[in-house]
mmCIF file of the N, C-alpha and C atoms, coordinates in Angstrom:
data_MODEL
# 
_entry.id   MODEL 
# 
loop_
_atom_site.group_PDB 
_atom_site.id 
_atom_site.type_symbol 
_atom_site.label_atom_id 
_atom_site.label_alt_id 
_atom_site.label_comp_id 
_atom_site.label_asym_id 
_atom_site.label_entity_id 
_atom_site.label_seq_id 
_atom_site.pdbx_PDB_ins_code 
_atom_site.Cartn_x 
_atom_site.Cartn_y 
_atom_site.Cartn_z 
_atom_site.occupancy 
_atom_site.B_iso_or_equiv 
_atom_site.pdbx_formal_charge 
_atom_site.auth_seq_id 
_atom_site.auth_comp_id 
_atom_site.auth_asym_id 
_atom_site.auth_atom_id 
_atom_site.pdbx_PDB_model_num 
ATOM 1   N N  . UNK A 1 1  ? -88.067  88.750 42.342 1.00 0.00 ? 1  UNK A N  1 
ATOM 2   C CA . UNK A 1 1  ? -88.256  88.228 43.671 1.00 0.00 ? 1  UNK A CA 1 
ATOM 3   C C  . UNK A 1 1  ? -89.759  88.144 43.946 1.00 0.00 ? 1  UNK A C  1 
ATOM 4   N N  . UNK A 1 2  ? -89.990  87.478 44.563 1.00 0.00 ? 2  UNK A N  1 
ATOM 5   C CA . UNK A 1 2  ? -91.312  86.874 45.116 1.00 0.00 ? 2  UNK A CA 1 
ATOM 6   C C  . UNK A 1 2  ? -91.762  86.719 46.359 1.00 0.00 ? 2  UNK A C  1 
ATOM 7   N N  . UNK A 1 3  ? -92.692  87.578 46.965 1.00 0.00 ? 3  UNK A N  1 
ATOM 8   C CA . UNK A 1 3  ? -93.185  87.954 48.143 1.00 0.00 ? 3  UNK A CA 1 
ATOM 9   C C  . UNK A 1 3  ? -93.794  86.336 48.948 1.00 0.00 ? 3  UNK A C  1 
ATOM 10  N N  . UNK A 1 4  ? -92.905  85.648 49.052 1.00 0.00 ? 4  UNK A N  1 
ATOM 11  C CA . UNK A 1 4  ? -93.606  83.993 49.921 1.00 0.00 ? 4  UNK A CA 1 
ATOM 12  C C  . UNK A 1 4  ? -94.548  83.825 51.059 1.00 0.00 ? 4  UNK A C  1 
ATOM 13  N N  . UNK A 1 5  ? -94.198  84.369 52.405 1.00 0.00 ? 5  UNK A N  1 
ATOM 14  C CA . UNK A 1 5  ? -94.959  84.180 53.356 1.00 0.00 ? 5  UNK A CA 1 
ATOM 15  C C  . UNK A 1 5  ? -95.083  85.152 54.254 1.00 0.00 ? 5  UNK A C  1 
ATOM 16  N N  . UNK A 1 6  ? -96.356  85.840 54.459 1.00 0.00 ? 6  UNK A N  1 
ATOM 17  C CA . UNK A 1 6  ? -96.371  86.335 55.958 1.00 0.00 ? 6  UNK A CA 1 
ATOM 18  C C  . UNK A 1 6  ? -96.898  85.408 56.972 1.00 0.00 ? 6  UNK A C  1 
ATOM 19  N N  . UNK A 1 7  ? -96.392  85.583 58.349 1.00 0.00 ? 7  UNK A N  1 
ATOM 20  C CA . UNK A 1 7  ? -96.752  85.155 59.219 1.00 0.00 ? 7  UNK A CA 1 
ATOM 21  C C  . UNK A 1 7  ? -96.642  85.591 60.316 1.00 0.00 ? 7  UNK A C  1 
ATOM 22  N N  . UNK A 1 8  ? -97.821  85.222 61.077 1.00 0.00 ? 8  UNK A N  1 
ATOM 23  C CA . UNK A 1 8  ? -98.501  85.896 62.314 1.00 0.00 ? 8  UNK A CA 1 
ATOM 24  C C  . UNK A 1 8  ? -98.268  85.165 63.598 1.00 0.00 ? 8  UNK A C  1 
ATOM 25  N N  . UNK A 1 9  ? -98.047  85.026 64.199 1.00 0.00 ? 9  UNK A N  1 
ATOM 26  C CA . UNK A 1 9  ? -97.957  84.478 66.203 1.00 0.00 ? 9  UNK A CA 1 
ATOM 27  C C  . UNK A 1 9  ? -98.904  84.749 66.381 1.00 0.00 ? 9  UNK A C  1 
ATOM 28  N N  . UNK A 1 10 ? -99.779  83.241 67.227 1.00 0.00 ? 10 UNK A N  1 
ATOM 29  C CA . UNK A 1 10 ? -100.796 83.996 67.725 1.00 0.00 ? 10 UNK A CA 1 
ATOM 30  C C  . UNK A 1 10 ? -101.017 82.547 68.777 1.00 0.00 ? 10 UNK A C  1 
ATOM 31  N N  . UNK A 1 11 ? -102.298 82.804 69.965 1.00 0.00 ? 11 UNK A N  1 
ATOM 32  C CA . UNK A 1 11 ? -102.423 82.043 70.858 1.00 0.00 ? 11 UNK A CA 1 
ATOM 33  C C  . UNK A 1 11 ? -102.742 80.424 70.342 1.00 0.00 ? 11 UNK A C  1 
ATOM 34  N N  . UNK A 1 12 ? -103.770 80.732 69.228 1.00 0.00 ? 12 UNK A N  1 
ATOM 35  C CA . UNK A 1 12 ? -104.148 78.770 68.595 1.00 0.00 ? 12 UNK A CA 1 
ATOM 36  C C  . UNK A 1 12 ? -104.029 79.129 67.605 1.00 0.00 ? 12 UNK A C  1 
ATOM 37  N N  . UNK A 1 13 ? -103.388 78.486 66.961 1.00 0.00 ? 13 UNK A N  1 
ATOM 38  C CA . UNK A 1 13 ? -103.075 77.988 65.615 1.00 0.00 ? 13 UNK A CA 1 
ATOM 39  C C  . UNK A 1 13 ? -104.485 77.550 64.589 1.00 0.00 ? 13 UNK A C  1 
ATOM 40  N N  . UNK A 1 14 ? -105.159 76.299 64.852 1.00 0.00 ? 14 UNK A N  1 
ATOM 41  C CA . UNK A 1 14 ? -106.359 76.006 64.581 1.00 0.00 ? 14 UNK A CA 1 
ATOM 42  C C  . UNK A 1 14 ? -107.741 76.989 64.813 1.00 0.00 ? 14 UNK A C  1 
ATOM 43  N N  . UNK A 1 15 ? -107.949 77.989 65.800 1.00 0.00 ? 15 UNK A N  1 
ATOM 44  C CA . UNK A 1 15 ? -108.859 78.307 66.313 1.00 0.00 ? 15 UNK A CA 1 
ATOM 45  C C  . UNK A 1 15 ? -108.528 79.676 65.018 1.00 0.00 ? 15 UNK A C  1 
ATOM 46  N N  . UNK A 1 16 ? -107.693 80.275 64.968 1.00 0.00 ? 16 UNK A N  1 
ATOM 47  C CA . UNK A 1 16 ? -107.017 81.133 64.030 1.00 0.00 ? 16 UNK A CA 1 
ATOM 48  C C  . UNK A 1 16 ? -107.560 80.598 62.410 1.00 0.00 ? 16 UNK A C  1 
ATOM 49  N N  . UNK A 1 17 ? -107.592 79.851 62.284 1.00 0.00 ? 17 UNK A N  1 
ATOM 50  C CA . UNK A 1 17 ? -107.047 78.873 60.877 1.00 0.00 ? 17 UNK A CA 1 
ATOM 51  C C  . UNK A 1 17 ? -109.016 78.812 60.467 1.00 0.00 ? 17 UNK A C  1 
ATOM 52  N N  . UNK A 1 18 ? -109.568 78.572 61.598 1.00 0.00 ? 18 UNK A N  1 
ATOM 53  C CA . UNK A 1 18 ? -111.375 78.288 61.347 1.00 0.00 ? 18 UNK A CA 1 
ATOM 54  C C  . UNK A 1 18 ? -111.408 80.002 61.540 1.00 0.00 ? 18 UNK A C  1 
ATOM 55  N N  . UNK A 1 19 ? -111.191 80.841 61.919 1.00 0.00 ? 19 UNK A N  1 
ATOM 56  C CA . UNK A 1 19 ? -111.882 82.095 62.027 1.00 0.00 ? 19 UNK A CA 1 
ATOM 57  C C  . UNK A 1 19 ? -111.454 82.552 60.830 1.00 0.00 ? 19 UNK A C  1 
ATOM 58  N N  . UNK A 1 20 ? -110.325 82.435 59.730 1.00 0.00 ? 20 UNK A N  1 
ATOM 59  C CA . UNK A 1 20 ? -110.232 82.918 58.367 1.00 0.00 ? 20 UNK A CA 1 
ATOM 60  C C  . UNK A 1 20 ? -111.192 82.397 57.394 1.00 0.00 ? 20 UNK A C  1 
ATOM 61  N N  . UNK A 1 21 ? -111.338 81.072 57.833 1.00 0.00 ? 21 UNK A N  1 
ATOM 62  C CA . UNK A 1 21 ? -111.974 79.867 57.256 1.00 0.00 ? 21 UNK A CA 1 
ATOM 63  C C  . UNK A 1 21 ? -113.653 80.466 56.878 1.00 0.00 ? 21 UNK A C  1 
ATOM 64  N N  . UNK A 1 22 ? -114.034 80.643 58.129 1.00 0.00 ? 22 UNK A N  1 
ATOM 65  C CA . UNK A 1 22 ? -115.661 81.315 57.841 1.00 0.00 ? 22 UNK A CA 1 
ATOM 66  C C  . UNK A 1 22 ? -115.637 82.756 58.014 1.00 0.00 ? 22 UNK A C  1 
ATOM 67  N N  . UNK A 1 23 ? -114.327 83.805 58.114 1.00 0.00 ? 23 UNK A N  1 
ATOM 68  C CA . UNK A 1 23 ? -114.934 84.758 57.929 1.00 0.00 ? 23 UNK A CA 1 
ATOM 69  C C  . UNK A 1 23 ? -114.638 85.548 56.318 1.00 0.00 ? 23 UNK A C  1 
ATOM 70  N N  . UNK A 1 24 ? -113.672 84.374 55.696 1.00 0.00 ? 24 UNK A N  1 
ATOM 71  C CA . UNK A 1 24 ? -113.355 85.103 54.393 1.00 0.00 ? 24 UNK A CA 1 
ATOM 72  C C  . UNK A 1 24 ? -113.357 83.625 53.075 1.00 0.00 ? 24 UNK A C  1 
ATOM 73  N N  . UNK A 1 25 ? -113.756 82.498 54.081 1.00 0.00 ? 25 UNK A N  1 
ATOM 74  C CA . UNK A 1 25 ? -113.759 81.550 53.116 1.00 0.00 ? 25 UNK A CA 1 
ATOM 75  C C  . UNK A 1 25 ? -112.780 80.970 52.467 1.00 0.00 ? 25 UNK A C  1 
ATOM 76  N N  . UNK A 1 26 ? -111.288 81.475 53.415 1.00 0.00 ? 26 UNK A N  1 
ATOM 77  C CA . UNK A 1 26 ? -110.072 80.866 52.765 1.00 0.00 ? 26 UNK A CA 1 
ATOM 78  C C  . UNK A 1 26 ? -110.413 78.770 53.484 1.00 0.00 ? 26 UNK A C  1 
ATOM 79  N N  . UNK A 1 27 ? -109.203 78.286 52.101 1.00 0.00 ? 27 UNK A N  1 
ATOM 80  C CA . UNK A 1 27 ? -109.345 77.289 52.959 1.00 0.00 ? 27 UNK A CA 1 
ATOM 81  C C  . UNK A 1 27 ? -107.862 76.762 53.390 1.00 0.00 ? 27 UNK A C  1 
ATOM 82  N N  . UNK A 1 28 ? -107.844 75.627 54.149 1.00 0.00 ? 28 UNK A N  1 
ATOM 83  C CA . UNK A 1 28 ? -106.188 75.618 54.609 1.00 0.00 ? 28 UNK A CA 1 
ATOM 84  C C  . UNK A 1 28 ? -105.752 74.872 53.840 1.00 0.00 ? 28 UNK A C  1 
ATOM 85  N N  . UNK A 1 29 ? -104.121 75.413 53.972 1.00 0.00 ? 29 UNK A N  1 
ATOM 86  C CA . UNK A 1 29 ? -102.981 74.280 53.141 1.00 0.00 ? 29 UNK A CA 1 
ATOM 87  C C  . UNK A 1 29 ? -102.392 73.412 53.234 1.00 0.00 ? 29 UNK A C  1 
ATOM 88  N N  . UNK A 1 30 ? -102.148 73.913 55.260 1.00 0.00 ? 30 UNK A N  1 
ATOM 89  C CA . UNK A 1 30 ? -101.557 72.981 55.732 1.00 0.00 ? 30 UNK A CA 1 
ATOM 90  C C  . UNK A 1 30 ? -101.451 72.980 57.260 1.00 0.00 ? 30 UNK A C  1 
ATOM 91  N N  . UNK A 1 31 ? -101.888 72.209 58.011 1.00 0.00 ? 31 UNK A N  1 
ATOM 92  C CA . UNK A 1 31 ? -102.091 72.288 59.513 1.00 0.00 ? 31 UNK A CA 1 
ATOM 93  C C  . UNK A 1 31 ? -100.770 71.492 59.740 1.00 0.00 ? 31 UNK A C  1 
ATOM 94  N N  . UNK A 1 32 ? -99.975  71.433 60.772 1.00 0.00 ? 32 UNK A N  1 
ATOM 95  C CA . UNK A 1 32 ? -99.093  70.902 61.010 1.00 0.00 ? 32 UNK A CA 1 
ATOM 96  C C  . UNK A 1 32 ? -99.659  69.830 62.292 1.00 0.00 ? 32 UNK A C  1 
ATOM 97  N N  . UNK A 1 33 ? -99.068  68.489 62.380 1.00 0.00 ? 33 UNK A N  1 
ATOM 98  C CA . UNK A 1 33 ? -99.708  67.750 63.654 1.00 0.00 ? 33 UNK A CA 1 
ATOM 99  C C  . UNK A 1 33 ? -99.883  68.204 64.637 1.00 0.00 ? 33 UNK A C  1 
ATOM 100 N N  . UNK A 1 34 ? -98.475  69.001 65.303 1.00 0.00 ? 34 UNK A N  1 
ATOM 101 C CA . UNK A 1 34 ? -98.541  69.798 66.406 1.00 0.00 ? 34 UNK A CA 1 
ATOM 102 C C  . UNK A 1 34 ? -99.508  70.619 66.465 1.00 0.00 ? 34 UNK A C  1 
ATOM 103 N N  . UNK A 1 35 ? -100.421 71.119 65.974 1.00 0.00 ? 35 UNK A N  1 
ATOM 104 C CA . UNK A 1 35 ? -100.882 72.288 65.784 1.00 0.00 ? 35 UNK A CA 1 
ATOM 105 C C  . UNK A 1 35 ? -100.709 73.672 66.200 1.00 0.00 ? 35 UNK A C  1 
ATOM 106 N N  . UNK A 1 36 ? -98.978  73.909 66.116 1.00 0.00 ? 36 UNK A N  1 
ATOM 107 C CA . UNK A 1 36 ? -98.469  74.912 66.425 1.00 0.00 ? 36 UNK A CA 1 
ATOM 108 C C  . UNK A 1 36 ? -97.878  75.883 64.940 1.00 0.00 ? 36 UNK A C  1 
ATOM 109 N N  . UNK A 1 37 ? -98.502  75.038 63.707 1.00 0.00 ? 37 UNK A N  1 
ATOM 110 C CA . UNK A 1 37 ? -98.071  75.841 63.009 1.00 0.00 ? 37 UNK A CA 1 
ATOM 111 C C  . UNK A 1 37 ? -99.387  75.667 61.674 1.00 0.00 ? 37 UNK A C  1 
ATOM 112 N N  . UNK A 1 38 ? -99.803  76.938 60.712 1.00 0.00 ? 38 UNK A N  1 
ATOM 113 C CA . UNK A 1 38 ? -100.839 76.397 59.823 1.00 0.00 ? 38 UNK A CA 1 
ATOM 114 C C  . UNK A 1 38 ? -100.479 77.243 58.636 1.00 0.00 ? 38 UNK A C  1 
ATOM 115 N N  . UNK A 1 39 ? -101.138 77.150 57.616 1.00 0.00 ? 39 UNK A N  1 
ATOM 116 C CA . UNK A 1 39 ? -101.036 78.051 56.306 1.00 0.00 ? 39 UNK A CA 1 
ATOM 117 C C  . UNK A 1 39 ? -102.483 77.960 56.149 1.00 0.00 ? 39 UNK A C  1 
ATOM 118 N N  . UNK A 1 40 ? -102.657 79.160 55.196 1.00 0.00 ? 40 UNK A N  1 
ATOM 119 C CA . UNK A 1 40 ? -103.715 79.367 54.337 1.00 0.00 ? 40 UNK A CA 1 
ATOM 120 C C  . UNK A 1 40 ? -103.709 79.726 52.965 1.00 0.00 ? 40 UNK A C  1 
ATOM 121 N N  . UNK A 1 41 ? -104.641 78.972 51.872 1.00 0.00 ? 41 UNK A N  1 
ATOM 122 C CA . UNK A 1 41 ? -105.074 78.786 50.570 1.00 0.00 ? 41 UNK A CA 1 
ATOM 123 C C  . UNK A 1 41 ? -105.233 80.248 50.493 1.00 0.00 ? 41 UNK A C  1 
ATOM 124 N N  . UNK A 1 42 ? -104.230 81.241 49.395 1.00 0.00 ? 42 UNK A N  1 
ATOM 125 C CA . UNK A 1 42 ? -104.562 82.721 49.663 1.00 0.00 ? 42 UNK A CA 1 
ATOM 126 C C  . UNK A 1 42 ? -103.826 83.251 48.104 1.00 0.00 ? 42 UNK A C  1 
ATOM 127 N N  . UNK A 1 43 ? -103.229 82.252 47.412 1.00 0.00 ? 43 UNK A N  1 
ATOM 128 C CA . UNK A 1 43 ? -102.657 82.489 46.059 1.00 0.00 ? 43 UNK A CA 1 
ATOM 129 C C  . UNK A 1 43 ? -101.398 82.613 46.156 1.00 0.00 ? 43 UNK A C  1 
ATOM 130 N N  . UNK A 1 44 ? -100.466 83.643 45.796 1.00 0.00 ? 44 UNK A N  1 
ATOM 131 C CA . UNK A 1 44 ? -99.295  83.325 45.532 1.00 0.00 ? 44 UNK A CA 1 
ATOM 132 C C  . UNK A 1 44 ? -98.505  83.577 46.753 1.00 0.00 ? 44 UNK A C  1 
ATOM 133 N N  . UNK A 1 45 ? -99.161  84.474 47.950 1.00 0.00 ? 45 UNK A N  1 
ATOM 134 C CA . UNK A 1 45 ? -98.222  84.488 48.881 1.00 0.00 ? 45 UNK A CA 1 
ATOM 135 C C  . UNK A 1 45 ? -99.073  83.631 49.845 1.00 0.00 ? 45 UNK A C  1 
ATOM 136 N N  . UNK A 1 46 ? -98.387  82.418 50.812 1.00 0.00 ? 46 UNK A N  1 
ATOM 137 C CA . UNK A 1 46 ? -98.830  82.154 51.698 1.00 0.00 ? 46 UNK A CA 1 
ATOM 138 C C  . UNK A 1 46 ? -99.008  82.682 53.411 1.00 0.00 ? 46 UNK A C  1 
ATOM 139 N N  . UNK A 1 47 ? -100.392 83.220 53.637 1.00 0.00 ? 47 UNK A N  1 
ATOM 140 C CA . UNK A 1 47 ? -100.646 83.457 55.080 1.00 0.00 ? 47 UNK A CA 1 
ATOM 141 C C  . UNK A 1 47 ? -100.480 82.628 56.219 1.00 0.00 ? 47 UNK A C  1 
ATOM 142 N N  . UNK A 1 48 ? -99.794  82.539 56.763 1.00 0.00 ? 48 UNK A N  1 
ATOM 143 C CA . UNK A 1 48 ? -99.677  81.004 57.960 1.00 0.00 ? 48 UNK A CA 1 
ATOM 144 C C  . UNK A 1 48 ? -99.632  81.985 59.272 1.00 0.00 ? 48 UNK A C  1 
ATOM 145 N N  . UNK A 1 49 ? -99.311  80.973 60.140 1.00 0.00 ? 49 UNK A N  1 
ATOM 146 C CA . UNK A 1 49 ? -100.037 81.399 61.421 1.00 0.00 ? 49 UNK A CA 1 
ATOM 147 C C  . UNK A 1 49 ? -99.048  80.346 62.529 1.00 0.00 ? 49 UNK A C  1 
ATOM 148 N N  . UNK A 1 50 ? -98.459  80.779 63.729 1.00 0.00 ? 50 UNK A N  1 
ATOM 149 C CA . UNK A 1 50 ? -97.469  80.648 64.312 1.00 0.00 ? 50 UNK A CA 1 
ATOM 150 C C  . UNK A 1 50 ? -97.649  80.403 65.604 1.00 0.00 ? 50 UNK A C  1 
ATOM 151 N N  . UNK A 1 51 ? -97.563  79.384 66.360 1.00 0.00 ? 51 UNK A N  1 
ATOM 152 C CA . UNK A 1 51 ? -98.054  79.903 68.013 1.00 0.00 ? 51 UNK A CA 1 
ATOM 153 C C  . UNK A 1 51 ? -97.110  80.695 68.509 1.00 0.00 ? 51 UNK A C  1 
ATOM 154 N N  . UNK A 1 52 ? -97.569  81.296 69.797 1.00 0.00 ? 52 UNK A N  1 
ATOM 155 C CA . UNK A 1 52 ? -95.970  81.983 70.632 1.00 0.00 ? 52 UNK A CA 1 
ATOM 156 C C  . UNK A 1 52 ? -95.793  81.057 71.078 1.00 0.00 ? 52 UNK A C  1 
ATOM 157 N N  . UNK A 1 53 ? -95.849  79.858 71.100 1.00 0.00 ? 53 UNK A N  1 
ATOM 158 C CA . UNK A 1 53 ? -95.006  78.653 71.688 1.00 0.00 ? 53 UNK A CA 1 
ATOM 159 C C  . UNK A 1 53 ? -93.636  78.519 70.918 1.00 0.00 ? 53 UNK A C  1 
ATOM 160 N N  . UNK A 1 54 ? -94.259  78.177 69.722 1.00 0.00 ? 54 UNK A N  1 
ATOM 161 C CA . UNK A 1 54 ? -93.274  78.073 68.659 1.00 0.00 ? 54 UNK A CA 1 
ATOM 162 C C  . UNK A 1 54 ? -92.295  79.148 68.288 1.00 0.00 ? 54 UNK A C  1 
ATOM 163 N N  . UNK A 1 55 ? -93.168  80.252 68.696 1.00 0.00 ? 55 UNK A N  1 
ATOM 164 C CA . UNK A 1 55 ? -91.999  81.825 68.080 1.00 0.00 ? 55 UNK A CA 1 
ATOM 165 C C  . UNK A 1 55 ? -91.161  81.931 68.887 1.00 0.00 ? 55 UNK A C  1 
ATOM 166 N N  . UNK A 1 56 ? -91.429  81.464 70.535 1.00 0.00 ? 56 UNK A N  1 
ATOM 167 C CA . UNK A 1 56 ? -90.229  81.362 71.434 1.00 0.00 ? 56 UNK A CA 1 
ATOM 168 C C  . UNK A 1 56 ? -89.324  80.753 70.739 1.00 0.00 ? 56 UNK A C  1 
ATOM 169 N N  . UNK A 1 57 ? -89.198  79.482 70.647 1.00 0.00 ? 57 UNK A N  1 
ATOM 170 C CA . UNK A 1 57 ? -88.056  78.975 69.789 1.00 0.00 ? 57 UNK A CA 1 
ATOM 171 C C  . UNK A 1 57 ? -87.781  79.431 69.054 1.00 0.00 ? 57 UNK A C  1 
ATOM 172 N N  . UNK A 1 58 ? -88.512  79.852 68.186 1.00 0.00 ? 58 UNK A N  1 
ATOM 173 C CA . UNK A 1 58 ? -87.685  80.645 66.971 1.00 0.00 ? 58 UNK A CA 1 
ATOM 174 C C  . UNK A 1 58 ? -86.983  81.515 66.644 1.00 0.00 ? 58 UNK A C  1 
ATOM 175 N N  . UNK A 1 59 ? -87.682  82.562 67.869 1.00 0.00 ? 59 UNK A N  1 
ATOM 176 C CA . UNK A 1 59 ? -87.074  83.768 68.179 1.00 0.00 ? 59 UNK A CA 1 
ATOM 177 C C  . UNK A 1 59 ? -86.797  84.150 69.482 1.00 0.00 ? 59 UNK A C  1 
ATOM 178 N N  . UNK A 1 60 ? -85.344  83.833 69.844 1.00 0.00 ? 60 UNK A N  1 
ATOM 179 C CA . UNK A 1 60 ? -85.071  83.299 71.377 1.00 0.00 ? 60 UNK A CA 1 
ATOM 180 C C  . UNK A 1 60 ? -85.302  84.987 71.591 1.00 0.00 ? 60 UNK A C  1 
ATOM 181 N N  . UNK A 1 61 ? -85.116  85.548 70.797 1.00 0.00 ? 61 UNK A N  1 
ATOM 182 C CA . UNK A 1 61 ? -84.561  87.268 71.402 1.00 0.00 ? 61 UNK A CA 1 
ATOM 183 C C  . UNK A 1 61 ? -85.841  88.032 71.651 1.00 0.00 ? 61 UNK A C  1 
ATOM 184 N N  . UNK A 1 62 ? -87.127  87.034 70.973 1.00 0.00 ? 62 UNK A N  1 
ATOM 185 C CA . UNK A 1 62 ? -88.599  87.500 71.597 1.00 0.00 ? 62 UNK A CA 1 
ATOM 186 C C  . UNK A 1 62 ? -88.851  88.467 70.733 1.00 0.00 ? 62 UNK A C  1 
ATOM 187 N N  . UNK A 1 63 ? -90.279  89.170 71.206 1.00 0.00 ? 63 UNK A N  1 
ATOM 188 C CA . UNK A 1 63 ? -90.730  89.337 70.017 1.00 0.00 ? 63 UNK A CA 1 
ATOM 189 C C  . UNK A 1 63 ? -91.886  90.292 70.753 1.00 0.00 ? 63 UNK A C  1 
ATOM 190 N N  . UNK A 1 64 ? -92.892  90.670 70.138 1.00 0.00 ? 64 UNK A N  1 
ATOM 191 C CA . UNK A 1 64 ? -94.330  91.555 70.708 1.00 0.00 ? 64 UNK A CA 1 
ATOM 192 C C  . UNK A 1 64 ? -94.974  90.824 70.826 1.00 0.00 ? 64 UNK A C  1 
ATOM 193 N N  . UNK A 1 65 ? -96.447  90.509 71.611 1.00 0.00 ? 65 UNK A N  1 
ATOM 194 C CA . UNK A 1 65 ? -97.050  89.293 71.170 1.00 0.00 ? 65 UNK A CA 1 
ATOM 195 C C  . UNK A 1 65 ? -98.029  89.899 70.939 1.00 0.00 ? 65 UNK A C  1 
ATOM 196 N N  . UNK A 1 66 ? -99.089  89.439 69.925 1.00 0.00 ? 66 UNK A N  1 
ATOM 197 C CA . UNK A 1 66 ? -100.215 90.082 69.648 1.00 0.00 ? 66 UNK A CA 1 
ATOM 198 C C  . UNK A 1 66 ? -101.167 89.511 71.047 1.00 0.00 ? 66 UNK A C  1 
ATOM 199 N N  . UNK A 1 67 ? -102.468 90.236 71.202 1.00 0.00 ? 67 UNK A N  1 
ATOM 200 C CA . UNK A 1 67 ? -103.372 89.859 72.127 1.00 0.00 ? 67 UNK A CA 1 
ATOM 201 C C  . UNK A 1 67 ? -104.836 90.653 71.746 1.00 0.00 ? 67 UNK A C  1 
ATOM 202 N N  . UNK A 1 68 ? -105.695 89.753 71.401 1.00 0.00 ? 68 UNK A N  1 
ATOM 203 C CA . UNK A 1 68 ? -107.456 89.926 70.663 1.00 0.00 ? 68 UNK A CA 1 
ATOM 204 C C  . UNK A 1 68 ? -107.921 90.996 71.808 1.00 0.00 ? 68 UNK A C  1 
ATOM 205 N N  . UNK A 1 69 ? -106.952 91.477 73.223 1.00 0.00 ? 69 UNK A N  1 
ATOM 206 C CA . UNK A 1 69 ? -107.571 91.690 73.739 1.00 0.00 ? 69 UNK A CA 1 
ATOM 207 C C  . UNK A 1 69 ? -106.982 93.279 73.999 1.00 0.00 ? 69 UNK A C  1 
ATOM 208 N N  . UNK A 1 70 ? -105.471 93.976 73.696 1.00 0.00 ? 70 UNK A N  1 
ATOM 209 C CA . UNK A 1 70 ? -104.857 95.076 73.397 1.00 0.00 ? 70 UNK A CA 1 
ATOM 210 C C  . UNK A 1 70 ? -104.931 95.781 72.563 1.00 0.00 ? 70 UNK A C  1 
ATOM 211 N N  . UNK A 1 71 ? -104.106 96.759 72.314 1.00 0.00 ? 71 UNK A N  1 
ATOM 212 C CA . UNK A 1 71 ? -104.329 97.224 71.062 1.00 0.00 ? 71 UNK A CA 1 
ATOM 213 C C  . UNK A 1 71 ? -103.607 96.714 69.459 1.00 0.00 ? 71 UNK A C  1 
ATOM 214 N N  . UNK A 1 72 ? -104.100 96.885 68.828 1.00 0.00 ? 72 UNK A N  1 
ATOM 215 C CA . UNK A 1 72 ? -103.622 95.656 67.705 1.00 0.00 ? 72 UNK A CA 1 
ATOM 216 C C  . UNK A 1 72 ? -102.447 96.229 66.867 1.00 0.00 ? 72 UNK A C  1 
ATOM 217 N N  . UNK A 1 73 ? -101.406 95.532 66.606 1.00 0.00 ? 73 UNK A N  1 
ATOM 218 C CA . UNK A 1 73 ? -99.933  95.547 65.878 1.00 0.00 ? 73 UNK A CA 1 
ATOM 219 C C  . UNK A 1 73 ? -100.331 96.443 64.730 1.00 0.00 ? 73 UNK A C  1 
ATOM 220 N N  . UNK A 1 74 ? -98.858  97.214 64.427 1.00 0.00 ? 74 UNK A N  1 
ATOM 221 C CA . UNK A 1 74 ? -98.622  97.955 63.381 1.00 0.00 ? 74 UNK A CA 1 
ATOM 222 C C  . UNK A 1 74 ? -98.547  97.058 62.260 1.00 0.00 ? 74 UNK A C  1 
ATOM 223 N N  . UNK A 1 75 ? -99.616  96.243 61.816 1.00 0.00 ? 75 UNK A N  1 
ATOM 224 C CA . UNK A 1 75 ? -99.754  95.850 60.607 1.00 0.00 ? 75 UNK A CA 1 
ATOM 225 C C  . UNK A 1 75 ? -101.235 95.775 60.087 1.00 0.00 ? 75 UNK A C  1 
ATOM 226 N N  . UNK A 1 76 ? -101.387 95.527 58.772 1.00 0.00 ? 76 UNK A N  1 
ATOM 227 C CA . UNK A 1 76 ? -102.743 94.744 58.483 1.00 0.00 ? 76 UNK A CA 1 
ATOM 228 C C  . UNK A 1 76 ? -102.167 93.632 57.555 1.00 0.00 ? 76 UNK A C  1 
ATOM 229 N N  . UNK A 1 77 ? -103.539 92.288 57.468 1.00 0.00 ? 77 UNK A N  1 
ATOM 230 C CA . UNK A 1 77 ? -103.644 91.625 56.467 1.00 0.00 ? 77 UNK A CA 1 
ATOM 231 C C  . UNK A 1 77 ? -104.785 91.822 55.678 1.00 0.00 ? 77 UNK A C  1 
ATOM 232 N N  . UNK A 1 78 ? -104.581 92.553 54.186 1.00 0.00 ? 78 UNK A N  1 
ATOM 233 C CA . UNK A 1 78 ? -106.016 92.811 53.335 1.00 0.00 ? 78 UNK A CA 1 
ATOM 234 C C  . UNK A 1 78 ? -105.706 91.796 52.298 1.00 0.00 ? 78 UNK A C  1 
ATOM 235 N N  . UNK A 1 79 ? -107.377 91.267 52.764 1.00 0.00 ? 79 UNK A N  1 
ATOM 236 C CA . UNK A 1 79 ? -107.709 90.181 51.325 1.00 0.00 ? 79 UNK A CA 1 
ATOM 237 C C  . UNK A 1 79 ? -108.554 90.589 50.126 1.00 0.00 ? 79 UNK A C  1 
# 
């Protein structure tokens, strides 16, 4: 089995997508038109990135939302 995608909810999609961009030099895979949904160039598992617009739909039953401005989720992403 093969570890495919994590993904994160977060307020912009794009604004998210340039702050990986110059702070670790990934580059993207795939921006979606909407720009409610993105990936990042990261090797075998893909990092993407989710609005809570979109996670509403996805996840009618809701969810935590992260915020740059609380205290930050029981996870990390190490590159």
């Amino acid at each position: 089995m093969k570890f495919g995608y994590a993904i994160v909810y977060v307020e912009n999609v794009p604004e998210t997508l340039d702050f990986y961009k110059r702070a670790f030099g990934l580059e993207n895979r795939f921006l979606h038109e909407s720009n409610q949904y993105g990936e990042l160039n990261t090797g075998e598992t893909v990092l993407a990135f989710c609005s809570h617009e979109l996670g509403q739909l996805t996840i009618p039953s809701g969810y935590l939302k992260s915020d740059p401005s609380g205290q930050p989720l029981g996870f990390e992403i190490a590159l």
